[in-house]
Amino acid sequence: GQQVQQSPASLVLQEGENAELQCNFSSTATQLQWFYQSPGGSLVSLLSNPSGTKHTGRLTSTTVTKERRSSLHISSSQTTDSGTYLCAIGASGGNYKPTFGKGTSLVVHP
Amino acid sequence: GGIITQTPKFLIGQEGQKLTLKCQQNFNHDTMYWYRQDSGKGLRLIYYSITENDLQKGDLSEGYDASREKKSSFSLTVTSAQKNEMAVFLCASTKMRTKNTEVFFGKGTRLTVV
């Protein structure tokens, strides 16, 4: 089945620094979504970006489908960005079953 | 916008007990999912359903049953709770698009088995 590898597994930053999170996947994906999960919380959709570059607020995602990789860039990190970032991929179709990576745990210190 | 409501938020069960978790969504989405999240193991798909009365097994379906009696609701049953089991069960839903399909999640049910 599909495999999703996220790196780094954990990241510690000082407030104001930028973060770069990576998602690599084993097979062609026509759907890709980034999520944020606060400690003890549920998953919140950040953006859907199966190809190209997409911006929302301080987040920029770049997906290179042919190379089976996506990145999520967080600019000027804030302490409230702390949490886990998950990448999910899948193929379009009636039986859409997103496969998740294990996530990157981000801690932003004041 | 819409919301996915999971009940209960916390569930404490006894070993061998049959436990049912419920999920309701008002997005009018066709597809609904049940995932299990364990520390260090990420999210694993238990069951999903692409329409009312449809059921599809995920990677972790053994030990679980599911039911989709109406489009807006999807329930999950743990057929026999395992002692010391602790996990978060997450319900999700989506409306398939050609591109930029977004999956939305409920807040989860935390299960503890004593």
mmCIF file with all atom_site columns, C-alpha atoms in Angstrom:
data_model
loop_
_atom_site.group_PDB
_atom_site.id
_atom_site.type_symbol
_atom_site.label_atom_id
_atom_site.label_alt_id
_atom_site.label_comp_id
_atom_site.label_asym_id
_atom_site.label_entity_id
_atom_site.label_seq_id
_atom_site.pdbx_PDB_ins_code
_atom_site.Cartn_x
_atom_site.Cartn_y
_atom_site.Cartn_z
_atom_site.occupancy
_atom_site.B_iso_or_equiv
_atom_site.pdbx_formal_charge
_atom_site.auth_seq_id
_atom_site.auth_comp_id
_atom_site.auth_asym_id
_atom_site.auth_atom_id
_atom_site.pdbx_PDB_model_num
ATOM 1   C CA . GLY A 1 1   ? 0.000   0.000  0.000   1.00 0.00 ? 1   GLY A CA 1
ATOM 2   C CA . GLN A 1 2   ? 0.895   3.647  -0.036  1.00 0.00 ? 2   GLN A CA 1
ATOM 3   C CA . GLN A 1 3   ? 3.513   4.885  2.402   1.00 0.00 ? 3   GLN A CA 1
ATOM 4   C CA . VAL A 1 4   ? 4.010   8.412  3.626   1.00 0.00 ? 4   VAL A CA 1
ATOM 5   C CA . GLN A 1 5   ? 7.241   9.542  5.264   1.00 0.00 ? 5   GLN A CA 1
ATOM 6   C CA . GLN A 1 6   ? 7.426   12.843 7.075   1.00 0.00 ? 6   GLN A CA 1
ATOM 7   C CA . SER A 1 7   ? 10.585  14.588 8.186   1.00 0.00 ? 7   SER A CA 1
ATOM 8   C CA . PRO A 1 8   ? 11.886  15.718 10.476  1.00 0.00 ? 8   PRO A CA 1
ATOM 9   C CA . ALA A 1 9   ? 10.097  13.727 13.163  1.00 0.00 ? 9   ALA A CA 1
ATOM 10  C CA . SER A 1 10  ? 10.484  16.670 15.513  1.00 0.00 ? 10  SER A CA 1
ATOM 11  C CA . LEU A 1 11  ? 11.580  20.276 15.257  1.00 0.00 ? 11  LEU A CA 1
ATOM 12  C CA . VAL A 1 12  ? 12.325  22.885 17.900  1.00 0.00 ? 12  VAL A CA 1
ATOM 13  C CA . LEU A 1 13  ? 12.430  26.562 16.985  1.00 0.00 ? 13  LEU A CA 1
ATOM 14  C CA . GLN A 1 14  ? 12.603  29.970 18.559  1.00 0.00 ? 14  GLN A CA 1
ATOM 15  C CA . GLU A 1 15  ? 9.677   32.237 17.869  1.00 0.00 ? 15  GLU A CA 1
ATOM 16  C CA . GLY A 1 16  ? 10.193  34.109 14.612  1.00 0.00 ? 16  GLY A CA 1
ATOM 17  C CA . GLU A 1 17  ? 12.197  31.364 12.919  1.00 0.00 ? 17  GLU A CA 1
ATOM 18  C CA . ASN A 1 18  ? 10.926  29.599 9.824   1.00 0.00 ? 18  ASN A CA 1
ATOM 19  C CA . ALA A 1 19  ? 10.011  25.916 9.640   1.00 0.00 ? 19  ALA A CA 1
ATOM 20  C CA . GLU A 1 20  ? 10.302  23.562 6.685   1.00 0.00 ? 20  GLU A CA 1
ATOM 21  C CA . LEU A 1 21  ? 8.423   20.261 6.886   1.00 0.00 ? 21  LEU A CA 1
ATOM 22  C CA . GLN A 1 22  ? 8.720   17.490 4.339   1.00 0.00 ? 22  GLN A CA 1
ATOM 23  C CA . CYS A 1 23  ? 6.365   14.792 3.120   1.00 0.00 ? 23  CYS A CA 1
ATOM 24  C CA . ASN A 1 24  ? 7.517   12.011 0.777   1.00 0.00 ? 24  ASN A CA 1
ATOM 25  C CA . PHE A 1 25  ? 5.220   9.351  -0.572  1.00 0.00 ? 25  PHE A CA 1
ATOM 26  C CA . SER A 1 26  ? 5.686   6.013  -2.243  1.00 0.00 ? 26  SER A CA 1
ATOM 27  C CA . SER A 1 27  ? 3.174   6.143  -5.101  1.00 0.00 ? 27  SER A CA 1
ATOM 28  C CA . THR A 1 28  ? 1.435   8.662  -7.289  1.00 0.00 ? 28  THR A CA 1
ATOM 29  C CA . ALA A 1 29  ? -0.953  10.865 -5.368  1.00 0.00 ? 29  ALA A CA 1
ATOM 30  C CA . THR A 1 30  ? -3.623  12.995 -6.930  1.00 0.00 ? 30  THR A CA 1
ATOM 31  C CA . GLN A 1 31  ? -4.807  14.299 -3.589  1.00 0.00 ? 31  GLN A CA 1
ATOM 32  C CA . LEU A 1 32  ? -2.606  15.717 -0.826  1.00 0.00 ? 32  LEU A CA 1
ATOM 33  C CA . GLN A 1 33  ? -3.636  17.514 2.318   1.00 0.00 ? 33  GLN A CA 1
ATOM 34  C CA . TRP A 1 34  ? -1.752  19.032 5.261   1.00 0.00 ? 34  TRP A CA 1
ATOM 35  C CA . PHE A 1 35  ? -3.275  18.982 8.738   1.00 0.00 ? 35  PHE A CA 1
ATOM 36  C CA . TYR A 1 36  ? -2.446  20.523 12.104  1.00 0.00 ? 36  TYR A CA 1
ATOM 37  C CA . GLN A 1 37  ? -3.118  18.744 15.385  1.00 0.00 ? 37  GLN A CA 1
ATOM 38  C CA . SER A 1 38  ? -2.758  20.610 18.674  1.00 0.00 ? 38  SER A CA 1
ATOM 39  C CA . PRO A 1 39  ? -1.649  18.613 21.719  1.00 0.00 ? 39  PRO A CA 1
ATOM 40  C CA . GLY A 1 40  ? -4.641  16.505 22.738  1.00 0.00 ? 40  GLY A CA 1
ATOM 41  C CA . GLY A 1 41  ? -6.705  18.008 19.937  1.00 0.00 ? 41  GLY A CA 1
ATOM 42  C CA . SER A 1 42  ? -8.175  16.836 16.681  1.00 0.00 ? 42  SER A CA 1
ATOM 43  C CA . LEU A 1 43  ? -6.990  17.367 13.117  1.00 0.00 ? 43  LEU A CA 1
ATOM 44  C CA . VAL A 1 44  ? -7.575  20.709 11.444  1.00 0.00 ? 44  VAL A CA 1
ATOM 45  C CA . SER A 1 45  ? -7.182  21.007 7.701   1.00 0.00 ? 45  SER A CA 1
ATOM 46  C CA . LEU A 1 46  ? -4.517  23.530 6.730   1.00 0.00 ? 46  LEU A CA 1
ATOM 47  C CA . LEU A 1 47  ? -4.612  23.207 2.977   1.00 0.00 ? 47  LEU A CA 1
ATOM 48  C CA . SER A 1 48  ? -5.108  20.823 0.117   1.00 0.00 ? 48  SER A CA 1
ATOM 49  C CA . ASN A 1 49  ? -2.273  20.913 -2.416  1.00 0.00 ? 49  ASN A CA 1
ATOM 50  C CA . PRO A 1 50  ? -1.875  17.942 -4.769  1.00 0.00 ? 50  PRO A CA 1
ATOM 51  C CA . SER A 1 51  ? 0.391   19.876 -7.129  1.00 0.00 ? 51  SER A CA 1
ATOM 52  C CA . GLY A 1 52  ? 2.119   23.216 -7.450  1.00 0.00 ? 52  GLY A CA 1
ATOM 53  C CA . THR A 1 53  ? 2.416   25.908 -4.814  1.00 0.00 ? 53  THR A CA 1
ATOM 54  C CA . LYS A 1 54  ? -0.283  27.184 -2.536  1.00 0.00 ? 54  LYS A CA 1
ATOM 55  C CA . HIS A 1 55  ? -0.222  29.948 0.087   1.00 0.00 ? 55  HIS A CA 1
ATOM 56  C CA . THR A 1 56  ? -2.471  30.628 3.021   1.00 0.00 ? 56  THR A CA 1
ATOM 57  C CA . GLY A 1 57  ? -1.431  33.132 5.670   1.00 0.00 ? 57  GLY A CA 1
ATOM 58  C CA . ARG A 1 58  ? 2.065   32.232 6.879   1.00 0.00 ? 58  ARG A CA 1
ATOM 59  C CA . LEU A 1 59  ? 1.903   28.795 5.255   1.00 0.00 ? 59  LEU A CA 1
ATOM 60  C CA . THR A 1 60  ? 3.284   27.846 1.850   1.00 0.00 ? 60  THR A CA 1
ATOM 61  C CA . SER A 1 61  ? 3.010   24.350 0.453   1.00 0.00 ? 61  SER A CA 1
ATOM 62  C CA . THR A 1 62  ? 4.900   23.141 -2.607  1.00 0.00 ? 62  THR A CA 1
ATOM 63  C CA . THR A 1 63  ? 4.123   19.747 -4.097  1.00 0.00 ? 63  THR A CA 1
ATOM 64  C CA . VAL A 1 64  ? 6.146   18.172 -6.888  1.00 0.00 ? 64  VAL A CA 1
ATOM 65  C CA . THR A 1 65  ? 3.928   15.297 -7.900  1.00 0.00 ? 65  THR A CA 1
ATOM 66  C CA . LYS A 1 66  ? 6.398   13.576 -10.228 1.00 0.00 ? 66  LYS A CA 1
ATOM 67  C CA . GLU A 1 67  ? 9.003   13.505 -7.457  1.00 0.00 ? 67  GLU A CA 1
ATOM 68  C CA . ARG A 1 68  ? 6.404   12.357 -4.911  1.00 0.00 ? 68  ARG A CA 1
ATOM 69  C CA . ARG A 1 69  ? 7.153   15.025 -2.379  1.00 0.00 ? 69  ARG A CA 1
ATOM 70  C CA . SER A 1 70  ? 5.522   17.977 -0.710  1.00 0.00 ? 70  SER A CA 1
ATOM 71  C CA . SER A 1 71  ? 6.789   20.602 1.684   1.00 0.00 ? 71  SER A CA 1
ATOM 72  C CA . LEU A 1 72  ? 5.092   22.900 4.141   1.00 0.00 ? 72  LEU A CA 1
ATOM 73  C CA . HIS A 1 73  ? 6.872   26.131 4.985   1.00 0.00 ? 73  HIS A CA 1
ATOM 74  C CA . ILE A 1 74  ? 5.816   28.078 8.057   1.00 0.00 ? 74  ILE A CA 1
ATOM 75  C CA . SER A 1 75  ? 7.186   31.583 8.133   1.00 0.00 ? 75  SER A CA 1
ATOM 76  C CA . SER A 1 76  ? 7.820   33.612 11.292  1.00 0.00 ? 76  SER A CA 1
ATOM 77  C CA . SER A 1 77  ? 6.780   30.809 13.629  1.00 0.00 ? 77  SER A CA 1
ATOM 78  C CA . GLN A 1 78  ? 4.722   31.600 16.733  1.00 0.00 ? 78  GLN A CA 1
ATOM 79  C CA . THR A 1 79  ? 4.318   29.670 19.978  1.00 0.00 ? 79  THR A CA 1
ATOM 80  C CA . THR A 1 80  ? 0.751   28.882 18.940  1.00 0.00 ? 80  THR A CA 1
ATOM 81  C CA . ASP A 1 81  ? 2.123   26.960 15.937  1.00 0.00 ? 81  ASP A CA 1
ATOM 82  C CA . SER A 1 82  ? 3.352   24.252 18.322  1.00 0.00 ? 82  SER A CA 1
ATOM 83  C CA . GLY A 1 83  ? 1.753   20.910 17.659  1.00 0.00 ? 83  GLY A CA 1
ATOM 84  C CA . THR A 1 84  ? 1.905   18.081 15.145  1.00 0.00 ? 84  THR A CA 1
ATOM 85  C CA . TYR A 1 85  ? 1.724   18.539 11.392  1.00 0.00 ? 85  TYR A CA 1
ATOM 86  C CA . LEU A 1 86  ? 0.394   15.634 9.356   1.00 0.00 ? 86  LEU A CA 1
ATOM 87  C CA . CYS A 1 87  ? 0.490   14.962 5.660   1.00 0.00 ? 87  CYS A CA 1
ATOM 88  C CA . ALA A 1 88  ? -2.124  12.737 3.987   1.00 0.00 ? 88  ALA A CA 1
ATOM 89  C CA . ILE A 1 89  ? -2.165  11.481 0.413   1.00 0.00 ? 89  ILE A CA 1
ATOM 90  C CA . GLY A 1 90  ? -4.419  9.449  -1.789  1.00 0.00 ? 90  GLY A CA 1
ATOM 91  C CA . ALA A 1 91  ? -5.728  8.883  -5.282  1.00 0.00 ? 91  ALA A CA 1
ATOM 92  C CA . SER A 1 92  ? -8.900  10.433 -6.666  1.00 0.00 ? 92  SER A CA 1
ATOM 93  C CA . GLY A 1 93  ? -11.815 8.136  -7.150  1.00 0.00 ? 93  GLY A CA 1
ATOM 94  C CA . GLY A 1 94  ? -14.871 6.772  -5.447  1.00 0.00 ? 94  GLY A CA 1
ATOM 95  C CA . ASN A 1 95  ? -12.874 4.812  -2.895  1.00 0.00 ? 95  ASN A CA 1
ATOM 96  C CA . TYR A 1 96  ? -10.740 7.657  -1.632  1.00 0.00 ? 96  TYR A CA 1
ATOM 97  C CA . LYS A 1 97  ? -8.736  6.441  1.386   1.00 0.00 ? 97  LYS A CA 1
ATOM 98  C CA . PRO A 1 98  ? -6.241  9.005  2.684   1.00 0.00 ? 98  PRO A CA 1
ATOM 99  C CA . THR A 1 99  ? -3.007  7.530  4.011   1.00 0.00 ? 99  THR A CA 1
ATOM 100 C CA . PHE A 1 100 ? -1.305  9.529  6.739   1.00 0.00 ? 100 PHE A CA 1
ATOM 101 C CA . GLY A 1 101 ? 2.300   10.056 7.698   1.00 0.00 ? 101 GLY A CA 1
ATOM 102 C CA . LYS A 1 102 ? 3.305   9.910  11.362  1.00 0.00 ? 102 LYS A CA 1
ATOM 103 C CA . GLY A 1 103 ? 3.701   13.648 11.506  1.00 0.00 ? 103 GLY A CA 1
ATOM 104 C CA . THR A 1 104 ? 6.267   16.254 12.470  1.00 0.00 ? 104 THR A CA 1
ATOM 105 C CA . SER A 1 105 ? 6.114   17.494 16.040  1.00 0.00 ? 105 SER A CA 1
ATOM 106 C CA . LEU A 1 106 ? 6.873   21.224 16.174  1.00 0.00 ? 106 LEU A CA 1
ATOM 107 C CA . VAL A 1 107 ? 7.734   23.101 19.345  1.00 0.00 ? 107 VAL A CA 1
ATOM 108 C CA . VAL A 1 108 ? 8.151   26.861 19.164  1.00 0.00 ? 108 VAL A CA 1
ATOM 109 C CA . HIS A 1 109 ? 9.743   28.516 22.179  1.00 0.00 ? 109 HIS A CA 1
ATOM 110 C CA . PRO A 1 110 ? 9.082   32.173 23.098  1.00 0.00 ? 110 PRO A CA 1
ATOM 111 C CA . GLY B 2 1   ? -19.481 25.422 6.994   1.00 0.00 ? 1   GLY B CA 1
ATOM 112 C CA . GLY B 2 2   ? -20.304 22.232 8.783   1.00 0.00 ? 2   GLY B CA 1
ATOM 113 C CA . ILE B 2 3   ? -19.344 20.205 11.771  1.00 0.00 ? 3   ILE B CA 1
ATOM 114 C CA . ILE B 2 4   ? -18.600 16.618 12.684  1.00 0.00 ? 4   ILE B CA 1
ATOM 115 C CA . THR B 2 5   ? -19.848 15.592 16.118  1.00 0.00 ? 5   THR B CA 1
ATOM 116 C CA . GLN B 2 6   ? -18.486 12.539 17.854  1.00 0.00 ? 6   GLN B CA 1
ATOM 117 C CA . THR B 2 7   ? -20.030 11.006 20.937  1.00 0.00 ? 7   THR B CA 1
ATOM 118 C CA . PRO B 2 8   ? -19.018 10.266 23.558  1.00 0.00 ? 8   PRO B CA 1
ATOM 119 C CA . LYS B 2 9   ? -15.875 12.363 23.981  1.00 0.00 ? 9   LYS B CA 1
ATOM 120 C CA . PHE B 2 10  ? -14.500 9.963  26.575  1.00 0.00 ? 10  PHE B CA 1
ATOM 121 C CA . LEU B 2 11  ? -15.319 6.289  26.884  1.00 0.00 ? 11  LEU B CA 1
ATOM 122 C CA . ILE B 2 12  ? -14.187 3.969  29.644  1.00 0.00 ? 12  ILE B CA 1
ATOM 123 C CA . GLY B 2 13  ? -14.936 0.334  29.088  1.00 0.00 ? 13  GLY B CA 1
ATOM 124 C CA . GLN B 2 14  ? -14.192 -3.006 30.631  1.00 0.00 ? 14  GLN B CA 1
ATOM 125 C CA . GLU B 2 15  ? -12.281 -5.850 29.064  1.00 0.00 ? 15  GLU B CA 1
ATOM 126 C CA . GLY B 2 16  ? -14.494 -7.877 26.749  1.00 0.00 ? 16  GLY B CA 1
ATOM 127 C CA . GLN B 2 17  ? -17.193 -5.226 26.586  1.00 0.00 ? 17  GLN B CA 1
ATOM 128 C CA . LYS B 2 18  ? -18.874 -4.219 23.335  1.00 0.00 ? 18  LYS B CA 1
ATOM 129 C CA . LEU B 2 19  ? -18.590 -0.454 22.873  1.00 0.00 ? 19  LEU B CA 1
ATOM 130 C CA . THR B 2 20  ? -20.235 1.824  20.318  1.00 0.00 ? 20  THR B CA 1
ATOM 131 C CA . LEU B 2 21  ? -18.939 5.170  19.111  1.00 0.00 ? 21  LEU B CA 1
ATOM 132 C CA . LYS B 2 22  ? -21.134 7.567  17.123  1.00 0.00 ? 22  LYS B CA 1
ATOM 133 C CA . CYS B 2 23  ? -20.428 10.211 14.523  1.00 0.00 ? 23  CYS B CA 1
ATOM 134 C CA . GLN B 2 24  ? -22.711 12.759 12.868  1.00 0.00 ? 24  GLN B CA 1
ATOM 135 C CA . GLN B 2 25  ? -21.849 15.241 10.087  1.00 0.00 ? 25  GLN B CA 1
ATOM 136 C CA . ASN B 2 26  ? -23.888 18.075 8.611   1.00 0.00 ? 26  ASN B CA 1
ATOM 137 C CA . PHE B 2 27  ? -21.652 18.759 5.592   1.00 0.00 ? 27  PHE B CA 1
ATOM 138 C CA . ASN B 2 28  ? -23.850 16.507 3.442   1.00 0.00 ? 28  ASN B CA 1
ATOM 139 C CA . HIS B 2 29  ? -20.686 14.585 2.564   1.00 0.00 ? 29  HIS B CA 1
ATOM 140 C CA . ASP B 2 30  ? -20.933 11.201 0.863   1.00 0.00 ? 30  ASP B CA 1
ATOM 141 C CA . THR B 2 31  ? -17.828 9.561  2.295   1.00 0.00 ? 31  THR B CA 1
ATOM 142 C CA . MET B 2 32  ? -17.180 8.992  5.983   1.00 0.00 ? 32  MET B CA 1
ATOM 143 C CA . TYR B 2 33  ? -14.244 7.392  7.784   1.00 0.00 ? 33  TYR B CA 1
ATOM 144 C CA . TRP B 2 34  ? -13.201 5.936  11.107  1.00 0.00 ? 34  TRP B CA 1
ATOM 145 C CA . TYR B 2 35  ? -9.514  6.197  12.004  1.00 0.00 ? 35  TYR B CA 1
ATOM 146 C CA . ARG B 2 36  ? -7.682  5.034  15.084  1.00 0.00 ? 36  ARG B CA 1
ATOM 147 C CA . GLN B 2 37  ? -4.784  7.120  16.401  1.00 0.00 ? 37  GLN B CA 1
ATOM 148 C CA . ASP B 2 38  ? -2.206  5.540  18.702  1.00 0.00 ? 38  ASP B CA 1
ATOM 149 C CA . SER B 2 39  ? 0.814   7.317  20.042  1.00 0.00 ? 39  SER B CA 1
ATOM 150 C CA . GLY B 2 40  ? 3.768   6.745  17.734  1.00 0.00 ? 40  GLY B CA 1
ATOM 151 C CA . LYS B 2 41  ? 1.729   4.913  15.104  1.00 0.00 ? 41  LYS B CA 1
ATOM 152 C CA . GLY B 2 42  ? -0.075  7.657  13.285  1.00 0.00 ? 42  GLY B CA 1
ATOM 153 C CA . LEU B 2 43  ? -3.621  7.308  11.967  1.00 0.00 ? 43  LEU B CA 1
ATOM 154 C CA . ARG B 2 44  ? -4.856  3.949  10.730  1.00 0.00 ? 44  ARG B CA 1
ATOM 155 C CA . LEU B 2 45  ? -8.057  3.448  8.791   1.00 0.00 ? 45  LEU B CA 1
ATOM 156 C CA . ILE B 2 46  ? -10.578 1.097  10.376  1.00 0.00 ? 46  ILE B CA 1
ATOM 157 C CA . TYR B 2 47  ? -13.675 1.421  8.162   1.00 0.00 ? 47  TYR B CA 1
ATOM 158 C CA . TYR B 2 48  ? -15.017 3.830  5.607   1.00 0.00 ? 48  TYR B CA 1
ATOM 159 C CA . SER B 2 49  ? -18.273 4.282  3.725   1.00 0.00 ? 49  SER B CA 1
ATOM 160 C CA . ILE B 2 50  ? -18.831 5.982  0.376   1.00 0.00 ? 50  ILE B CA 1
ATOM 161 C CA . THR B 2 51  ? -22.590 6.250  0.689   1.00 0.00 ? 51  THR B CA 1
ATOM 162 C CA . GLU B 2 52  ? -25.525 5.307  2.904   1.00 0.00 ? 52  GLU B CA 1
ATOM 163 C CA . ASN B 2 53  ? -25.529 1.576  3.747   1.00 0.00 ? 53  ASN B CA 1
ATOM 164 C CA . ASP B 2 54  ? -22.079 1.077  2.187   1.00 0.00 ? 54  ASP B CA 1
ATOM 165 C CA . LEU B 2 55  ? -19.180 -0.318 4.252   1.00 0.00 ? 55  LEU B CA 1
ATOM 166 C CA . GLN B 2 56  ? -15.561 -0.790 3.224   1.00 0.00 ? 56  GLN B CA 1
ATOM 167 C CA . LYS B 2 57  ? -12.837 -2.320 5.385   1.00 0.00 ? 57  LYS B CA 1
ATOM 168 C CA . GLY B 2 58  ? -9.666  -0.429 6.114   1.00 0.00 ? 58  GLY B CA 1
ATOM 169 C CA . ASP B 2 59  ? -6.320  -1.781 7.266   1.00 0.00 ? 59  ASP B CA 1
ATOM 170 C CA . LEU B 2 60  ? -7.424  -2.257 10.871  1.00 0.00 ? 60  LEU B CA 1
ATOM 171 C CA . SER B 2 61  ? -10.984 -3.590 10.606  1.00 0.00 ? 61  SER B CA 1
ATOM 172 C CA . GLU B 2 62  ? -10.490 -6.770 12.650  1.00 0.00 ? 62  GLU B CA 1
ATOM 173 C CA . GLY B 2 63  ? -12.161 -6.409 16.028  1.00 0.00 ? 63  GLY B CA 1
ATOM 174 C CA . TYR B 2 64  ? -14.543 -3.706 14.784  1.00 0.00 ? 64  TYR B CA 1
ATOM 175 C CA . ASP B 2 65  ? -17.938 -3.389 13.133  1.00 0.00 ? 65  ASP B CA 1
ATOM 176 C CA . ALA B 2 66  ? -19.393 -0.296 11.521  1.00 0.00 ? 66  ALA B CA 1
ATOM 177 C CA . SER B 2 67  ? -22.799 0.904  10.407  1.00 0.00 ? 67  SER B CA 1
ATOM 178 C CA . ARG B 2 68  ? -23.956 3.683  8.046   1.00 0.00 ? 68  ARG B CA 1
ATOM 179 C CA . GLU B 2 69  ? -27.735 3.742  8.316   1.00 0.00 ? 69  GLU B CA 1
ATOM 180 C CA . LYS B 2 70  ? -28.048 7.311  7.065   1.00 0.00 ? 70  LYS B CA 1
ATOM 181 C CA . LYS B 2 71  ? -25.881 9.645  5.017   1.00 0.00 ? 71  LYS B CA 1
ATOM 182 C CA . SER B 2 72  ? -25.209 11.890 7.999   1.00 0.00 ? 72  SER B CA 1
ATOM 183 C CA . SER B 2 73  ? -24.196 9.255  10.532  1.00 0.00 ? 73  SER B CA 1
ATOM 184 C CA . PHE B 2 74  ? -21.549 6.574  10.845  1.00 0.00 ? 74  PHE B CA 1
ATOM 185 C CA . SER B 2 75  ? -21.105 4.437  13.943  1.00 0.00 ? 75  SER B CA 1
ATOM 186 C CA . LEU B 2 76  ? -18.245 2.194  15.017  1.00 0.00 ? 76  LEU B CA 1
ATOM 187 C CA . THR B 2 77  ? -18.450 -0.763 17.397  1.00 0.00 ? 77  THR B CA 1
ATOM 188 C CA . VAL B 2 78  ? -15.507 -2.243 19.259  1.00 0.00 ? 78  VAL B CA 1
ATOM 189 C CA . THR B 2 79  ? -16.666 -5.847 19.406  1.00 0.00 ? 79  THR B CA 1
ATOM 190 C CA . SER B 2 80  ? -14.568 -6.869 22.424  1.00 0.00 ? 80  SER B CA 1
ATOM 191 C CA . ALA B 2 81  ? -12.515 -4.259 24.211  1.00 0.00 ? 81  ALA B CA 1
ATOM 192 C CA . GLN B 2 82  ? -8.941  -5.268 24.984  1.00 0.00 ? 82  GLN B CA 1
ATOM 193 C CA . LYS B 2 83  ? -7.560  -4.732 28.495  1.00 0.00 ? 83  LYS B CA 1
ATOM 194 C CA . ASN B 2 84  ? -5.299  -1.662 28.885  1.00 0.00 ? 84  ASN B CA 1
ATOM 195 C CA . GLU B 2 85  ? -6.240  -0.472 25.422  1.00 0.00 ? 85  GLU B CA 1
ATOM 196 C CA . MET B 2 86  ? -5.937  3.286  25.022  1.00 0.00 ? 86  MET B CA 1
ATOM 197 C CA . ALA B 2 87  ? -6.534  5.075  21.756  1.00 0.00 ? 87  ALA B CA 1
ATOM 198 C CA . VAL B 2 88  ? -8.275  7.996  20.117  1.00 0.00 ? 88  VAL B CA 1
ATOM 199 C CA . PHE B 2 89  ? -10.901 7.226  17.487  1.00 0.00 ? 89  PHE B CA 1
ATOM 200 C CA . LEU B 2 90  ? -11.381 9.902  14.869  1.00 0.00 ? 90  LEU B CA 1
ATOM 201 C CA . CYS B 2 91  ? -14.328 10.233 12.520  1.00 0.00 ? 91  CYS B CA 1
ATOM 202 C CA . ALA B 2 92  ? -13.917 12.131 9.272   1.00 0.00 ? 92  ALA B CA 1
ATOM 203 C CA . SER B 2 93  ? -15.878 12.960 6.153   1.00 0.00 ? 93  SER B CA 1
ATOM 204 C CA . THR B 2 94  ? -15.318 14.308 2.670   1.00 0.00 ? 94  THR B CA 1
ATOM 205 C CA . LYS B 2 95  ? -16.964 15.127 -0.640  1.00 0.00 ? 95  LYS B CA 1
ATOM 206 C CA . MET B 2 96  ? -14.792 13.798 -3.431  1.00 0.00 ? 96  MET B CA 1
ATOM 207 C CA . ARG B 2 97  ? -13.536 16.313 -5.955  1.00 0.00 ? 97  ARG B CA 1
ATOM 208 C CA . THR B 2 98  ? -11.244 15.857 -8.926  1.00 0.00 ? 98  THR B CA 1
ATOM 209 C CA . LYS B 2 99  ? -8.688  18.071 -7.208  1.00 0.00 ? 99  LYS B CA 1
ATOM 210 C CA . ASN B 2 100 ? -8.231  19.600 -3.774  1.00 0.00 ? 100 ASN B CA 1
ATOM 211 C CA . THR B 2 101 ? -10.464 17.174 -1.940  1.00 0.00 ? 101 THR B CA 1
ATOM 212 C CA . GLU B 2 102 ? -10.565 18.125 1.735   1.00 0.00 ? 102 GLU B CA 1
ATOM 213 C CA . VAL B 2 103 ? -11.188 15.718 4.554   1.00 0.00 ? 103 VAL B CA 1
ATOM 214 C CA . PHE B 2 104 ? -12.642 17.110 7.791   1.00 0.00 ? 104 PHE B CA 1
ATOM 215 C CA . PHE B 2 105 ? -12.339 15.537 11.213  1.00 0.00 ? 105 PHE B CA 1
ATOM 216 C CA . GLY B 2 106 ? -14.373 15.379 14.390  1.00 0.00 ? 106 GLY B CA 1
ATOM 217 C CA . LYS B 2 107 ? -12.814 16.014 17.792  1.00 0.00 ? 107 LYS B CA 1
ATOM 218 C CA . GLY B 2 108 ? -12.398 12.352 18.616  1.00 0.00 ? 108 GLY B CA 1
ATOM 219 C CA . THR B 2 109 ? -13.456 9.789  21.179  1.00 0.00 ? 109 THR B CA 1
ATOM 220 C CA . ARG B 2 110 ? -10.804 8.791  23.719  1.00 0.00 ? 110 ARG B CA 1
ATOM 221 C CA . LEU B 2 111 ? -11.112 5.177  24.726  1.00 0.00 ? 111 LEU B CA 1
ATOM 222 C CA . THR B 2 112 ? -9.645  3.656  27.865  1.00 0.00 ? 112 THR B CA 1
ATOM 223 C CA . VAL B 2 113 ? -10.199 0.008  28.743  1.00 0.00 ? 113 VAL B CA 1
ATOM 224 C CA . VAL B 2 114 ? -9.699  -1.022 32.340  1.00 0.00 ? 114 VAL B CA 1
#
